[in-house]
Short mmCIF file of C-alpha atoms in Angstrom, two decimals:
data_model
loop_
_atom_site.label_atom_id
_atom_site.label_comp_id
_atom_site.label_asym_id
_atom_site.label_seq_id
_atom_site.Cartn_x
_atom_site.Cartn_y
_atom_site.Cartn_z
CA MET A 2 105.57 99.47 139.37
CA ILE A 3 106.56 102.50 137.24
CA LYS A 4 109.99 104.00 137.78
CA PHE A 5 111.37 107.12 136.17
CA ASN A 6 115.15 107.04 136.63
CA ASN A 7 117.21 110.22 136.05
CA ILE A 8 115.09 111.29 133.12
CA HIS A 9 116.38 114.05 130.85
CA LEU A 10 114.33 115.10 127.85
CA SER A 11 114.73 117.86 125.27
CA TYR A 12 112.60 118.90 122.29
CA ASP A 13 114.41 120.74 119.48
CA GLY A 14 117.33 121.53 121.78
CA LYS A 15 115.08 122.93 124.53
CA LYS A 16 115.30 121.12 127.88
CA VAL A 17 111.88 119.97 129.05
CA ILE A 18 112.75 117.51 131.80
CA GLU A 19 115.98 117.63 133.73
CA ASP A 20 117.04 114.78 135.97
CA ILE A 21 113.68 113.58 137.28
CA SER A 22 113.46 110.39 139.32
CA PHE A 23 110.49 108.90 141.14
CA GLU A 24 108.59 105.68 141.52
CA VAL A 25 104.88 104.93 141.53
CA LYS A 26 103.93 101.74 143.34
CA GLN A 27 101.00 99.50 142.54
CA GLY A 28 97.68 100.94 143.73
CA GLU A 29 99.08 104.42 144.26
CA LYS A 30 97.14 107.46 143.08
CA VAL A 31 99.48 110.19 141.93
CA VAL A 32 98.83 113.74 140.76
CA LEU A 33 101.61 115.30 138.69
CA SER A 34 101.96 119.03 139.25
CA GLY A 35 104.03 121.74 137.63
CA LYS A 36 103.44 124.63 135.32
CA SER A 37 102.64 124.25 131.63
CA GLY A 38 105.66 122.98 129.71
CA SER A 39 107.26 121.34 132.74
CA GLY A 40 107.10 117.97 131.01
CA LYS A 41 104.10 116.34 132.73
CA SER A 42 102.55 114.99 129.53
CA SER A 43 106.02 114.01 128.30
CA LEU A 44 106.33 111.58 131.21
CA PHE A 45 103.33 109.67 129.85
CA ALA A 46 104.79 109.76 126.34
CA LEU A 47 108.09 108.39 127.71
CA ALA A 48 106.42 105.50 129.55
CA LEU A 49 104.40 104.61 126.43
CA GLY A 50 107.45 104.72 124.14
CA PHE A 51 106.17 107.69 122.11
CA VAL A 52 109.38 109.60 122.81
CA GLU A 53 112.80 108.45 123.97
CA PRO A 54 114.59 110.09 126.89
CA GLY A 55 117.84 111.88 126.18
CA GLU A 56 119.23 110.25 129.32
CA GLY A 57 117.82 107.91 131.92
CA GLU A 58 115.22 105.18 131.65
CA VAL A 59 111.65 104.32 132.46
CA THR A 60 110.81 100.89 133.81
CA PHE A 61 107.41 99.27 134.04
CA GLU A 62 107.05 96.29 136.40
CA GLY A 63 110.85 96.07 136.43
CA VAL A 64 111.17 96.00 132.63
CA ARG A 65 112.91 98.83 130.81
CA VAL A 66 110.66 100.59 128.32
CA ASP A 67 112.26 100.01 124.92
CA GLU A 68 111.33 99.00 121.38
CA ASN A 69 110.86 95.36 122.39
CA SER A 70 108.99 95.73 125.68
CA VAL A 71 106.85 98.74 124.84
CA TRP A 72 104.30 96.80 122.81
CA ASP A 73 103.34 94.68 125.85
CA ILE A 74 103.58 97.59 128.27
CA ARG A 75 101.07 99.60 126.21
CA LYS A 76 98.57 96.78 126.65
CA LYS A 77 98.69 97.30 130.42
CA ILE A 78 98.15 101.07 130.52
CA ALA A 79 94.96 102.98 129.75
CA TYR A 80 95.92 106.40 128.42
CA ILE A 81 93.90 109.50 127.71
CA ASP A 82 95.72 112.50 126.22
CA GLN A 83 94.69 116.07 126.91
CA ASP A 84 93.25 116.58 123.43
CA VAL A 85 91.16 113.41 123.83
CA SER A 86 92.36 112.18 120.45
CA VAL A 87 89.91 109.34 120.02
CA GLY A 88 89.69 109.78 116.24
CA ASP A 89 86.56 110.39 114.19
CA GLY A 90 83.61 108.46 112.76
CA LYS A 91 80.71 106.80 114.57
CA ILE A 92 81.15 105.97 118.26
CA GLN A 93 79.94 102.40 117.76
CA ASP A 94 82.58 101.96 115.01
CA LEU A 95 85.23 103.11 117.48
CA PHE A 96 84.08 100.51 120.02
CA ASP A 97 84.14 97.85 117.30
CA PHE A 98 87.62 98.93 116.19
CA ILE A 99 88.96 98.75 119.76
CA SER A 100 87.43 95.37 120.50
CA GLY A 101 88.65 94.11 117.11
CA LEU A 102 92.31 94.73 117.94
CA LYS A 103 94.24 91.52 118.59
CA ALA A 104 95.36 92.75 122.01
CA ASN A 105 91.75 93.31 123.07
CA VAL A 106 89.98 90.15 121.90
CA HIS A 107 89.48 89.06 125.51
CA LEU A 108 87.62 92.25 126.43
CA ASP A 109 84.03 92.26 127.51
CA CYS A 110 82.59 94.84 125.13
CA THR A 111 79.10 93.40 125.26
CA LYS A 112 76.25 95.83 124.81
CA GLY A 113 75.23 95.41 128.47
CA LYS A 114 78.61 96.39 129.86
CA VAL A 115 79.05 99.29 127.48
CA ARG A 116 75.51 100.48 128.21
CA ASP A 117 76.09 100.42 131.99
CA LEU A 118 79.27 102.45 131.65
CA LEU A 119 77.69 104.93 129.24
CA ARG A 120 74.76 105.31 131.61
CA TYR A 121 77.05 105.88 134.63
CA PHE A 122 78.85 108.64 132.76
CA GLU A 123 75.47 110.09 131.75
CA PHE A 124 75.34 109.41 128.03
CA ASN A 125 72.10 108.81 126.16
CA GLU A 126 71.30 105.26 125.05
CA ASP A 127 71.64 106.12 121.35
CA ILE A 128 75.13 107.59 121.67
CA GLY A 129 76.61 104.80 119.51
CA ASP A 130 75.05 106.28 116.38
CA LYS A 131 76.54 109.71 117.01
CA ASN A 132 79.66 110.94 115.27
CA ILE A 133 82.67 111.68 117.45
CA GLU A 134 83.09 115.02 115.62
CA ASP A 135 79.65 116.07 116.88
CA LEU A 136 80.51 115.51 120.55
CA SER A 137 81.20 118.40 122.89
CA GLY A 138 84.55 118.61 124.69
CA GLY A 139 83.00 117.19 127.85
CA GLU A 140 81.34 114.33 125.97
CA ARG A 141 84.65 113.44 124.33
CA GLN A 142 86.35 113.35 127.72
CA ARG A 143 83.65 111.08 129.13
CA LEU A 144 83.83 108.85 126.05
CA ALA A 145 87.60 108.51 126.48
CA ILE A 146 87.07 107.61 130.14
CA VAL A 147 84.48 104.95 129.20
CA ILE A 148 86.97 103.45 126.72
CA SER A 149 89.79 103.49 129.27
CA VAL A 150 87.60 101.54 131.71
CA LEU A 151 86.45 99.10 129.03
CA LEU A 152 90.09 98.22 128.34
CA GLU A 153 90.18 96.45 131.75
CA ARG A 154 93.65 97.73 132.57
CA ASN A 155 94.85 98.53 136.06
CA VAL A 156 97.14 101.43 135.28
CA PHE A 157 95.80 104.77 134.04
CA PHE A 158 97.54 107.82 132.61
CA LEU A 159 94.97 110.60 132.69
CA ASP A 160 95.94 113.92 131.12
CA GLU A 161 93.41 116.68 131.92
CA VAL A 162 90.44 114.35 131.54
CA THR A 163 87.93 116.40 133.54
CA SER A 164 88.72 119.94 132.37
CA ALA A 165 85.57 120.28 130.24
CA LEU A 166 83.19 118.62 132.71
CA ASP A 167 80.80 120.33 135.11
CA LYS A 168 81.29 119.99 138.87
CA HIS A 169 78.83 117.13 139.20
CA LEU A 170 80.47 115.04 136.47
CA LYS A 171 83.97 115.86 137.69
CA LYS A 172 83.03 114.44 141.08
CA LYS A 173 81.54 111.38 139.47
CA VAL A 174 84.72 110.69 137.49
CA VAL A 175 87.05 111.27 140.44
CA ASP A 176 84.90 109.05 142.69
CA TYR A 177 84.87 106.32 140.05
CA PHE A 178 88.65 106.17 139.96
CA MET A 179 89.16 106.63 143.71
CA LYS A 180 86.97 103.73 144.75
CA ARG A 181 89.12 101.18 142.91
CA GLU A 182 91.95 100.43 145.32
CA ASP A 183 93.73 98.08 142.90
CA TRP A 184 93.96 100.77 140.21
CA THR A 185 97.18 102.73 139.86
CA PHE A 186 96.88 106.09 138.24
CA LEU A 187 98.90 109.14 137.35
CA VAL A 188 96.81 112.24 136.80
CA ILE A 189 97.67 115.57 135.27
CA SER A 190 94.95 117.93 136.45
CA HIS A 191 94.30 121.29 138.06
CA GLU A 192 91.13 119.86 139.58
CA PRO A 193 91.30 120.00 143.43
CA LEU A 194 88.81 117.11 143.71
CA TRP A 195 91.63 114.68 142.93
CA LEU A 196 93.42 115.86 146.09
CA GLU A 197 90.54 115.36 148.49
CA ASP A 198 91.45 111.76 149.25
CA PRO A 199 94.35 111.63 151.77
CA SER A 200 95.92 108.65 149.99
CA VAL A 201 96.67 110.75 146.89
CA LYS A 202 100.33 111.70 146.43
CA VAL A 203 101.57 114.72 144.51
CA PHE A 204 104.83 114.86 142.57
CA ASP A 205 106.01 118.28 141.43
CA LEU A 206 108.05 118.24 138.24
CA GLU A 207 109.54 121.70 138.67
CA GLU A 208 110.93 120.85 142.09
CA GLY A 209 111.56 117.24 141.13
CA LYS A 210 110.17 115.85 144.39
CA TRP A 211 107.08 114.65 146.23
CA ILE A 212 105.25 117.58 147.75
CA LEU A 213 102.32 115.69 149.25
CA MET B 9 95.44 101.71 56.07
CA ASP B 10 98.37 103.95 56.83
CA THR B 11 98.15 106.84 59.24
CA VAL B 12 98.06 110.25 57.53
CA ASP B 13 101.26 112.02 58.49
CA ILE B 14 101.14 115.56 59.83
CA THR B 15 103.62 117.95 58.26
CA ILE B 16 105.75 120.16 60.48
CA LEU B 17 103.81 123.16 59.19
CA SER B 18 100.47 121.50 60.00
CA LEU B 19 101.71 120.62 63.47
CA GLY B 20 102.64 124.28 63.90
CA LEU B 21 99.03 125.16 63.14
CA THR B 22 97.98 123.10 66.21
CA PHE B 23 99.70 125.70 68.34
CA LEU B 24 97.26 128.28 66.95
CA LEU B 25 94.63 126.62 69.14
CA LEU B 26 96.54 127.95 72.16
CA ILE B 27 95.21 131.42 71.32
CA VAL B 28 91.94 130.32 72.96
CA PRO B 29 93.37 129.63 76.47
CA VAL B 30 95.58 132.73 76.14
CA ILE B 31 92.53 134.95 75.48
CA ILE B 32 90.50 133.31 78.27
CA SER B 33 93.40 133.63 80.69
CA SER B 34 93.84 137.32 79.80
CA ILE B 35 90.15 138.15 80.19
CA TYR B 36 89.76 136.52 83.58
CA GLY B 37 93.29 137.18 84.87
CA LEU B 38 93.93 133.47 85.38
CA LYS B 39 97.72 133.89 85.26
CA LEU B 40 97.91 130.68 83.26
CA ILE B 41 99.73 131.98 80.19
CA LYS B 42 103.24 131.51 81.57
CA PRO B 43 102.64 128.04 83.02
CA LEU B 44 100.80 127.07 79.86
CA PHE B 45 103.69 128.01 77.57
CA TYR B 46 106.22 126.49 79.95
CA SER B 47 104.36 123.17 79.94
CA VAL B 48 103.70 123.22 76.19
CA ALA B 49 107.38 123.98 75.51
CA ARG B 50 108.58 121.24 77.86
CA MET B 51 106.14 118.72 76.45
CA SER B 52 107.10 119.53 72.85
CA ILE B 53 110.86 119.42 73.46
CA GLN B 54 110.64 116.22 75.52
CA LEU B 55 108.48 114.49 72.92
CA VAL B 56 110.67 115.56 69.99
CA LEU B 57 113.73 114.21 71.80
CA ILE B 58 111.98 111.02 72.83
CA GLY B 59 110.68 110.60 69.27
CA VAL B 60 114.24 110.65 67.94
CA PHE B 61 115.39 108.39 70.77
CA LEU B 62 112.58 105.87 70.28
CA LYS B 63 113.30 105.75 66.56
CA TYR B 64 116.79 104.45 67.28
CA LEU B 65 115.62 102.31 70.17
CA PHE B 66 113.20 100.51 67.85
CA LEU B 67 115.85 100.30 65.14
CA TRP B 68 118.44 98.67 67.40
CA ASN B 69 115.86 96.67 69.40
CA ASN B 70 118.60 95.48 71.74
CA MET B 71 117.39 93.71 74.89
CA PHE B 72 120.04 95.31 77.11
CA VAL B 73 119.37 98.84 75.82
CA ASN B 74 115.61 98.34 76.16
CA LEU B 75 115.92 97.19 79.76
CA VAL B 76 118.26 100.05 80.64
CA TRP B 77 115.79 102.53 79.13
CA LEU B 78 112.89 101.01 81.07
CA ALA B 79 115.02 101.18 84.23
CA ILE B 80 115.69 104.89 83.59
CA MET B 81 111.95 105.45 83.17
CA VAL B 82 111.34 103.69 86.51
CA VAL B 83 113.93 105.86 88.28
CA VAL B 84 112.40 109.07 86.91
CA ALA B 85 108.89 107.91 87.83
CA VAL B 86 109.93 107.09 91.43
CA PHE B 87 111.71 110.41 91.74
CA SER B 88 108.62 112.30 90.51
CA ALA B 89 106.24 110.34 92.76
CA ILE B 90 108.28 110.99 95.91
CA ARG B 91 109.06 114.61 95.06
CA SER B 92 105.34 115.35 95.05
CA SER B 93 104.92 113.95 98.58
CA SER B 94 106.07 115.65 101.76
CA VAL B 95 108.56 112.89 102.54
CA LYS B 96 112.31 113.29 102.01
CA ILE B 97 113.44 111.68 98.76
CA ARG B 98 116.57 110.06 100.16
CA LYS B 99 114.53 108.31 102.86
CA ILE B 100 112.14 106.44 100.61
CA PHE B 101 113.79 106.41 97.20
CA LEU B 102 115.08 102.84 97.49
CA PRO B 103 111.80 101.28 98.72
CA GLY B 104 110.00 103.22 95.96
CA LEU B 105 112.46 102.05 93.33
CA ILE B 106 112.10 98.41 94.35
CA SER B 107 108.30 98.50 94.41
CA PHE B 108 107.96 100.39 91.08
CA SER B 109 110.42 97.97 89.47
CA ILE B 110 108.57 94.91 90.71
CA ALA B 111 105.17 96.31 89.70
CA THR B 112 106.28 97.41 86.20
CA PHE B 113 108.61 94.58 85.19
CA ALA B 114 106.38 91.79 86.53
CA VAL B 115 103.25 93.05 84.76
CA VAL B 116 104.98 93.92 81.46
CA ILE B 117 106.77 90.58 81.30
CA TYR B 118 103.45 88.82 82.04
CA LEU B 119 101.71 90.72 79.23
CA ASN B 120 104.51 90.06 76.74
CA THR B 121 104.84 86.37 77.56
CA VAL B 122 101.39 85.14 78.51
CA VAL B 123 98.98 87.60 76.88
CA ILE B 124 100.64 88.80 73.66
CA SER B 125 102.93 85.72 73.40
CA LEU B 126 105.82 87.65 71.87
CA LYS B 127 108.79 85.73 70.53
CA ASN B 128 111.06 88.43 71.90
CA ILE B 129 109.52 89.53 75.19
CA PHE B 130 112.01 92.40 75.39
CA ASP B 131 110.91 93.86 72.03
CA ALA B 132 111.27 97.63 72.27
CA ARG B 133 107.87 98.34 70.69
CA TYR B 134 106.15 96.46 73.49
CA ILE B 135 108.34 96.65 76.58
CA ILE B 136 109.01 100.38 76.31
CA VAL B 137 105.53 101.45 75.24
CA LEU B 138 103.62 99.22 77.66
CA GLY B 139 106.11 99.94 80.48
CA GLY B 140 105.71 103.66 79.87
CA MET B 141 101.92 103.48 80.04
CA LEU B 142 102.02 101.48 83.26
CA LEU B 143 104.59 103.80 84.82
CA GLY B 144 102.69 106.95 83.87
CA ASN B 145 99.54 105.67 85.52
CA SER B 146 101.28 104.11 88.56
CA LEU B 147 103.01 107.43 89.02
CA ARG B 148 99.71 109.28 89.35
CA GLY B 149 98.41 106.65 91.76
CA ASN B 150 101.56 106.71 93.85
CA ILE B 151 101.62 110.50 94.09
CA VAL B 152 98.14 110.32 95.61
CA GLY B 153 98.86 107.20 97.68
CA ILE B 154 102.15 108.16 99.30
CA SER B 155 101.13 111.79 99.88
CA THR B 156 97.79 110.86 101.44
CA PHE B 157 99.30 108.20 103.67
CA TYR B 158 102.05 110.32 105.22
CA LYS B 159 100.09 113.59 105.21
CA ASN B 160 97.21 112.00 107.13
CA LEU B 161 99.49 110.22 109.58
CA LYS B 162 101.34 113.45 110.27
CA LYS B 163 98.06 115.32 110.75
CA ASP B 164 96.70 112.53 112.99
CA THR B 165 99.80 112.11 115.15
CA LYS B 166 97.82 112.11 118.40
CA PRO B 167 94.94 109.85 117.32
CA TYR B 168 97.53 107.46 115.86
CA LEU B 169 99.47 107.36 119.14
CA TYR B 170 96.18 106.89 120.99
CA VAL B 171 95.44 103.81 118.86
CA LEU B 172 98.92 102.45 119.69
CA SER B 173 98.15 103.01 123.37
CA LEU B 174 94.96 100.96 122.97
CA GLY B 175 97.21 97.97 122.29
CA ALA B 176 97.29 98.09 118.49
CA SER B 177 100.24 96.63 116.62
CA ARG B 178 101.94 99.00 114.20
CA PHE B 179 100.10 97.40 111.31
CA GLU B 180 96.72 97.61 113.05
CA ALA B 181 97.35 101.29 113.79
CA ILE B 182 98.32 102.22 110.23
CA LEU B 183 95.68 100.04 108.55
CA PRO B 184 92.95 102.74 108.34
CA TYR B 185 95.46 105.17 106.74
CA PHE B 186 96.78 102.47 104.44
CA ARG B 187 93.28 101.55 103.26
CA GLU B 188 92.31 105.15 102.58
CA SER B 189 95.52 105.85 100.66
CA VAL B 190 95.26 102.78 98.41
CA GLN B 191 91.55 103.48 97.76
CA LEU B 192 92.29 107.09 96.80
CA ALA B 193 95.25 106.04 94.65
CA LEU B 194 93.10 103.65 92.63
CA ARG B 195 89.97 105.78 92.45
CA PRO B 196 90.88 107.77 89.27
CA THR B 197 91.85 104.59 87.40
CA LEU B 198 88.67 102.80 88.48
CA ALA B 199 86.56 105.81 87.57
CA SER B 200 88.11 106.15 84.13
CA MET B 201 87.68 102.40 83.53
CA ALA B 202 83.98 102.62 84.41
CA THR B 203 83.32 105.34 81.83
CA MET B 204 85.74 104.13 79.18
CA GLY B 205 84.42 104.05 75.65
CA ILE B 206 81.35 106.10 76.61
CA VAL B 207 82.85 109.33 77.86
CA ALA B 208 86.22 109.11 76.15
CA LEU B 209 88.14 107.03 73.71
CA PRO B 210 91.27 106.11 75.59
CA GLY B 211 94.76 107.08 74.46
CA MET B 212 96.08 103.66 73.63
CA MET B 213 93.01 102.69 71.63
CA THR B 214 93.16 105.95 69.68
CA GLY B 215 96.84 105.35 68.99
CA VAL B 216 96.33 101.80 67.80
CA ILE B 217 93.42 102.82 65.53
CA LEU B 218 95.37 105.77 64.09
CA GLY B 219 98.26 103.36 63.64
CA GLY B 220 96.15 101.45 61.17
CA ALA B 221 94.80 98.57 63.26
CA SER B 222 91.13 97.63 63.36
CA PRO B 223 88.95 98.74 66.26
CA GLU B 224 88.66 95.09 67.34
CA VAL B 225 92.43 94.87 67.90
CA ALA B 226 92.44 98.30 69.51
CA ILE B 227 89.75 97.29 71.99
CA LYS B 228 91.59 94.12 72.99
CA TYR B 229 94.76 96.09 73.62
CA GLN B 230 92.86 98.73 75.57
CA ILE B 231 91.22 96.15 77.86
CA MET B 232 94.59 94.51 78.40
CA ILE B 233 96.34 97.78 79.25
CA MET B 234 93.60 98.99 81.61
CA ILE B 235 93.72 95.79 83.63
CA ALA B 236 97.51 95.96 83.64
CA ILE B 237 97.36 99.58 84.86
CA VAL B 238 95.07 98.72 87.79
CA VAL B 239 97.25 95.78 88.77
CA SER B 240 100.59 97.58 88.50
CA THR B 241 99.25 100.70 90.26
CA MET B 242 97.93 98.61 93.12
CA ILE B 243 101.13 96.57 93.44
CA SER B 244 103.34 99.66 93.41
CA VAL B 245 101.24 101.72 95.85
CA VAL B 246 100.87 98.85 98.32
CA LEU B 247 104.53 97.83 98.10
CA THR B 248 105.82 101.41 98.30
CA ILE B 249 103.83 102.16 101.46
CA LEU B 250 104.66 98.84 103.11
CA MET B 251 108.35 99.08 102.24
CA THR B 252 108.67 102.66 103.50
CA LEU B 253 107.27 101.76 106.92
CA ARG B 254 110.64 100.45 108.08
CA VAL B 255 112.41 103.73 107.37
CA CYS B 256 109.61 106.13 108.27
CA PHE B 257 108.64 104.65 111.65
CA ASN B 258 110.89 103.85 114.59
CA ARG B 259 110.81 100.46 116.28
CA CYS B 260 108.29 101.70 118.85
CA GLY B 261 105.88 102.31 115.96
CA VAL B 262 106.17 106.11 116.07
CA LEU B 263 106.38 108.10 112.83
CA ARG B 264 109.82 109.71 112.55
CA LYS B 265 109.71 113.49 112.27
CA ASP B 266 112.95 113.63 110.28
CA VAL B 267 111.39 111.91 107.25
CA PHE B 268 109.45 115.04 106.30
CA ASN B 269 110.83 117.78 104.10
CA ASP B 270 109.83 120.57 106.48
CA GLN B 271 111.80 119.14 109.40
#
């Protein structure tokens, strides 16, 4: 489904990724490991067309990620970055903005569905009136997760999405993603809960190979 | 009624007024004396030169010369607008030049043909003076517009990329930044329009009245020029931003880092 072929990437002359190749098949749950700066987040940026590889290519469903294909590929991936950059303003306005995008007109963003999701991730009913700037780190992470689920996509790129959550909520999030067999996801996380399920695979970027 | 001329000596007496800001600056340590004299000197020299130049421009009143002069004014305005933003001049000079030219020429030609119904629509007294007023105001709007747009996008790199990942087209992703920039660019003009006549007598109206025309004529010209300023500012800000998108973003919709001066 997603193939990274001989990827090389440098920022300002500094090599970040050197000759990495691996494939993630549909339905696979993958944890990316490696120390800080080993290029884990850059792999997501490459697949979403935010940066271009120095060498090599990324393919999604057999299609090379480039300036023509990337616009459709982005519509198939739900992405959460480690800073949870969901913008600012009222939460309800953010929901309206997302459902107002042309690519998302088919989405079910009805109050009932949103409410169920918000409730599952333990938000108060009146969260829509709150400003994103007033949310705690953990609330922002849960909000980004709610949005990623609302997008009804089957592929998830999750970059440190549980780091600010307590144990109970971490478990809830991990369980939510694990129970969906049809979902493919790549996770960057130091949270051991993601590794509890035996089906989870681990790719180490420093060694450039599968280690689990 | 003719305007009372000011003698060179009398004009020199105006400079005596500068003693006030000099004293205030000295008392409070504002460090404004040097910039004040630099700006006053530049303004005086530029205006003396332009006064001489305009005298001959009006005397010749040649269509070609007038258009060339207006074109030079456009080039300088674009250069100043871009220089004040954080974007590299060579990257967006051409889009800026095209949009300023369209905004200025189209509105001035409309005023001269449809509104004032001049026999010679390239008459120096109108095309240069009106063009200059439009450019001066568009310039202020564009400095705010272009700077705000690219500064905010650079600051919001991650939220912007997040919006792209949500499935937004490039235009959908930049729209909030575009709206904010155009609104900010037009805000001073709209604010000054709303208080015009009450808080201040505007420059053009004062000029026309001092030039000997009746207040009725002055008011008509002022209304005309204010509407023209809003229209030309809006056209130039919108066109400049839209036309720079092609050079400042790559084809994946990502803002290029090499368009900024500090890169």
